[in-house]
Short mmCIF file of C-alpha atoms in Angstrom, two decimals:
data_model
loop_
_atom_site.label_atom_id
_atom_site.label_comp_id
_atom_site.label_asym_id
_atom_site.label_seq_id
_atom_site.Cartn_x
_atom_site.Cartn_y
_atom_site.Cartn_z
CA UNK A 1 -11.92 53.07 17.63
CA UNK A 2 -8.84 55.03 16.06
CA UNK A 3 -9.50 57.12 13.03
CA UNK A 4 -7.29 59.18 10.83
CA UNK A 5 -9.39 60.89 8.06
CA UNK A 6 -7.41 62.55 5.38
CA UNK A 7 -8.97 65.24 2.91
CA UNK A 8 -7.65 67.71 0.51
CA UNK A 9 -6.31 65.53 -2.26
CA UNK A 10 -7.20 66.19 -5.89
CA UNK A 11 -6.04 67.27 -9.22
CA UNK A 12 -3.57 70.15 -9.43
CA UNK A 13 -1.16 71.65 -12.21
CA UNK A 14 2.64 71.61 -11.95
CA UNK A 15 3.65 74.61 -9.83
CA UNK A 16 0.29 74.80 -7.90
CA UNK A 17 -0.41 74.14 -4.34
CA UNK A 18 -2.65 71.86 -2.28
CA UNK A 19 -3.36 71.62 1.24
CA UNK A 20 -3.98 68.27 3.00
CA UNK A 21 -5.61 67.73 6.31
CA UNK A 22 -6.19 64.75 8.77
CA UNK A 23 -8.52 64.84 11.67
CA UNK A 24 -7.62 62.28 14.35
CA UNK A 25 -9.86 60.59 16.73
CA UNK A 26 -9.64 57.96 19.34
CA UNK A 27 -6.27 58.74 20.74
CA UNK A 28 -4.91 61.63 22.79
CA UNK A 29 -3.72 63.66 19.79
CA UNK A 30 -1.27 65.95 21.44
CA UNK A 31 0.56 63.03 23.12
CA UNK A 32 2.00 61.88 19.77
CA UNK A 33 4.37 62.76 17.07
CA UNK A 34 2.56 62.48 13.55
CA UNK A 35 3.69 62.08 10.13
CA UNK A 36 2.84 61.98 6.40
CA UNK A 37 3.88 59.16 4.16
CA UNK A 38 3.24 58.79 0.42
CA UNK A 39 2.89 55.83 -2.05
CA UNK A 40 3.34 55.63 -5.82
CA UNK A 41 3.35 52.73 -7.95
CA UNK A 42 6.82 53.42 -9.08
CA UNK A 43 8.70 54.60 -5.96
CA UNK A 44 6.53 52.72 -3.24
CA UNK A 45 6.07 53.84 0.37
CA UNK A 46 8.17 56.99 1.14
CA UNK A 47 8.30 59.02 4.38
CA UNK A 48 7.46 62.74 3.67
CA UNK A 49 7.42 64.73 6.88
CA UNK A 50 7.02 64.49 10.64
CA UNK A 51 6.02 66.76 13.57
CA UNK A 52 6.59 66.48 17.17
CA UNK A 53 3.81 66.38 19.88
CA UNK A 54 3.73 70.12 20.41
CA UNK A 55 4.66 71.22 16.68
CA UNK A 56 8.07 72.84 17.69
CA UNK A 57 9.91 70.29 15.60
CA UNK A 58 9.54 69.41 12.07
CA UNK A 59 11.32 67.09 9.66
CA UNK A 60 11.17 66.93 5.88
CA UNK A 61 12.41 64.44 3.18
CA UNK A 62 14.87 65.95 0.94
CA UNK A 63 12.46 65.65 -1.96
CA UNK A 64 9.96 67.98 -0.42
CA UNK A 65 11.96 70.30 1.72
CA UNK A 66 11.37 74.09 1.27
CA UNK A 67 8.27 73.22 -0.74
CA UNK A 68 6.11 71.39 1.99
CA UNK A 69 5.14 72.52 5.39
CA UNK A 70 3.83 70.20 7.98
CA UNK A 71 1.70 71.78 10.91
CA UNK A 72 -0.74 70.68 13.65
CA UNK A 73 -3.54 72.14 15.63
CA UNK A 74 -3.91 70.28 18.82
CA UNK A 75 -6.94 72.11 19.79
CA UNK A 76 -8.61 70.67 16.77
CA UNK A 77 -6.89 67.15 16.59
CA UNK A 78 -5.72 68.13 13.10
CA UNK A 79 -2.74 67.36 11.17
CA UNK A 80 -1.89 69.37 7.82
CA UNK A 81 0.49 69.35 5.03
CA UNK A 82 0.74 72.58 2.80
CA UNK A 83 2.21 71.58 -0.53
CA UNK A 84 3.65 74.29 -2.82
CA UNK A 85 5.46 74.29 -6.11
CA UNK A 86 4.18 70.75 -6.82
CA UNK A 87 5.86 68.63 -9.39
CA UNK A 88 4.73 65.71 -11.34
CA UNK A 89 6.69 63.30 -9.10
CA UNK A 90 4.80 64.39 -6.16
CA UNK A 91 1.79 62.35 -7.70
CA UNK A 92 0.94 59.88 -4.82
CA UNK A 93 -1.47 58.45 -2.42
CA UNK A 94 -0.67 60.49 0.89
CA UNK A 95 -1.24 58.87 4.11
CA UNK A 96 -1.53 60.64 7.65
CA UNK A 97 0.23 58.27 10.17
CA UNK A 98 0.81 57.93 13.80
CA UNK A 99 4.17 56.67 13.46
CA UNK A 100 5.71 54.46 15.95
CA UNK A 101 8.89 52.46 15.98
CA UNK A 102 8.09 50.66 19.21
CA UNK A 103 5.22 49.11 21.24
CA UNK A 104 2.91 52.12 20.76
CA UNK A 105 0.47 51.23 17.96
CA UNK A 106 1.06 52.47 14.31
CA UNK A 107 -2.00 53.92 12.74
CA UNK A 108 -2.40 54.89 9.11
CA UNK A 109 -5.48 57.01 7.44
CA UNK A 110 -7.26 55.70 4.35
CA UNK A 111 -4.99 57.99 2.25
CA UNK A 112 -5.81 60.94 -0.16
CA UNK A 113 -4.73 60.92 -3.96
CA UNK A 114 -2.87 63.90 -5.03
CA UNK A 115 -2.47 64.08 -8.90
CA UNK A 116 -0.12 66.68 -10.40
CA UNK A 117 -0.70 67.23 -14.04
CA UNK A 118 -1.39 69.53 -16.68
CA UNK B 1 19.56 56.80 2.81
CA UNK B 2 19.55 53.27 3.95
CA UNK B 3 18.48 50.95 1.10
CA UNK B 4 16.01 48.12 1.92
CA UNK B 5 16.18 45.08 -0.50
CA UNK B 6 13.36 42.26 -0.32
CA UNK B 7 13.26 39.05 -1.81
CA UNK B 8 11.43 37.61 -3.54
CA UNK B 9 9.26 40.46 -4.84
CA UNK B 10 6.47 37.91 -5.91
CA UNK B 11 5.54 35.03 -3.83
CA UNK B 12 2.97 32.48 -4.88
CA UNK B 13 1.97 30.30 -2.20
CA UNK B 14 -0.35 27.34 -1.52
CA UNK B 15 -2.98 27.83 1.10
CA UNK B 16 -1.74 26.17 4.54
CA UNK B 17 1.78 26.14 3.38
CA UNK B 18 4.44 28.22 4.98
CA UNK B 19 6.06 31.26 3.35
CA UNK B 20 9.22 33.47 4.03
CA UNK B 21 10.06 36.89 3.02
CA UNK B 22 13.73 38.04 3.44
CA UNK B 23 14.83 41.83 3.90
CA UNK B 24 18.18 43.16 3.68
CA UNK B 25 19.47 46.60 4.62
CA UNK B 26 22.55 48.53 3.25
CA UNK B 27 23.71 49.33 6.68
CA UNK B 28 23.29 47.74 10.10
CA UNK B 29 20.10 48.53 11.83
CA UNK B 30 21.32 48.34 15.38
CA UNK B 31 20.52 51.86 16.83
CA UNK B 32 22.71 53.73 19.35
CA UNK B 33 20.32 52.35 22.21
CA UNK B 34 20.93 48.85 21.39
CA UNK B 35 17.54 48.37 19.75
CA UNK B 36 16.78 47.36 16.14
CA UNK B 37 14.21 49.38 14.39
CA UNK B 38 13.01 46.99 11.75
CA UNK B 39 9.25 46.82 11.08
CA UNK B 40 7.10 44.61 8.87
CA UNK B 41 3.86 45.98 7.17
CA UNK B 42 1.10 44.16 5.39
CA UNK B 43 -0.90 45.91 2.67
CA UNK B 44 -4.04 44.00 1.53
CA UNK B 45 -5.56 44.95 -1.75
CA UNK B 46 -7.28 48.45 -1.64
CA UNK B 47 -6.36 49.01 2.06
CA UNK B 48 -3.64 51.16 3.71
CA UNK B 49 -0.65 49.64 5.21
CA UNK B 50 -0.93 47.92 8.65
CA UNK B 51 2.13 47.18 10.89
CA UNK B 52 2.45 43.48 11.91
CA UNK B 53 5.77 43.39 13.56
CA UNK B 54 8.00 45.96 15.22
CA UNK B 55 11.65 45.80 16.56
CA UNK B 56 12.26 42.67 14.21
CA UNK B 57 10.23 40.15 16.21
CA UNK B 58 7.42 41.83 18.15
CA UNK B 59 3.85 41.17 16.89
CA UNK B 60 1.35 44.12 17.28
CA UNK B 61 -1.75 43.61 18.97
CA UNK B 62 -4.16 41.48 16.88
CA UNK B 63 -1.72 40.00 14.64
CA UNK B 64 -1.99 36.16 14.34
CA UNK B 65 0.85 34.08 15.84
CA UNK B 66 1.27 32.51 12.42
CA UNK B 67 3.43 35.71 11.53
CA UNK B 68 6.81 35.88 13.07
CA UNK B 69 9.83 37.93 12.60
CA UNK B 70 13.73 37.45 13.06
CA UNK B 71 16.93 38.59 12.15
CA UNK B 72 19.67 40.89 13.19
CA UNK B 73 22.19 43.38 11.93
CA UNK B 74 21.31 43.72 8.18
CA UNK B 75 19.31 40.47 7.53
CA UNK B 76 15.72 39.88 8.42
CA UNK B 77 13.14 37.70 7.73
CA UNK B 78 9.04 37.38 7.91
CA UNK B 79 7.71 33.90 8.05
CA UNK B 80 4.06 32.98 7.79
CA UNK B 81 3.69 29.39 9.32
CA UNK B 82 0.47 28.67 7.27
CA UNK B 83 -0.58 30.85 4.85
CA UNK B 84 -4.41 31.95 5.00
CA UNK B 85 -6.62 33.46 2.10
CA UNK B 86 -6.64 36.68 4.18
CA UNK B 87 -2.75 37.09 3.87
CA UNK B 88 -2.93 38.07 0.17
CA UNK B 89 -1.39 41.48 -0.27
CA UNK B 90 2.03 43.01 -0.33
CA UNK B 91 4.35 42.80 2.55
CA UNK B 92 7.00 45.59 3.18
CA UNK B 93 9.83 46.00 5.57
CA UNK B 94 10.82 49.29 6.90
CA UNK B 95 13.70 50.60 8.97
CA UNK B 96 13.79 53.28 11.44
CA UNK B 97 17.09 53.09 12.95
CA UNK B 98 18.43 55.68 10.53
CA UNK B 99 17.03 59.07 9.23
CA UNK B 100 14.80 58.91 7.19
CA UNK B 101 12.84 55.86 7.52
CA UNK B 102 12.91 53.64 4.30
CA UNK B 103 11.08 50.90 3.10
CA UNK B 104 11.85 47.78 0.95
CA UNK B 105 10.23 47.51 -2.58
CA UNK B 106 7.55 44.98 -1.26
CA UNK B 107 6.82 41.41 -1.80
CA UNK B 108 3.36 40.44 -3.43
CA UNK B 109 1.95 37.33 -1.67
CA UNK B 110 -0.68 35.47 -3.96
CA UNK B 111 -2.33 32.22 -3.70
CA UNK B 112 -1.52 29.58 -6.20
#
């Protein structure tokens, strides 16, 4: 069974930092690119960031570029998202995703809630 | 960014009856490799999104055959041949042909 288990969400003040982690099991983690998506009631579903299989290539949405950093540790089957300079508009449920646009299965974690508020 | 527009946004349906959701993109979704990267997702209440359909019309493993996808270019449709109680939730289209991947606003399916 494939599992993506996120952790690290919580309440943080504007300008603060938070680090999300996602432990993946049930797939050969280092074979796949991974991604973070987020969901808010207002803006819906939004892609946040992606990382290649070996971590050499990273991509960011314009809204988080220069504030968020995606990384992975293939020895620990773990995906991470370091979030700095957080803003109220970053408040969302964050999902760890094995993203796929083709026949390879697409898997989502259960999500972790990040709330940015004073 | 490519804007994905779904309609309707709310869809009350009778059990056993068909349902149809439309998704329109602001640009053609035909990628340079000739494929069209249009996915459909279902999000049941309290759950994470789950992909149902990839590349317009291909069902993911385990997805009932009452779900079907069609379309081309900028206009796409998800059809449910006979709605069942477990189909309640929000359905999203998503395009992956242009960076960044973008989603429609979602269509909430509920039972009348």
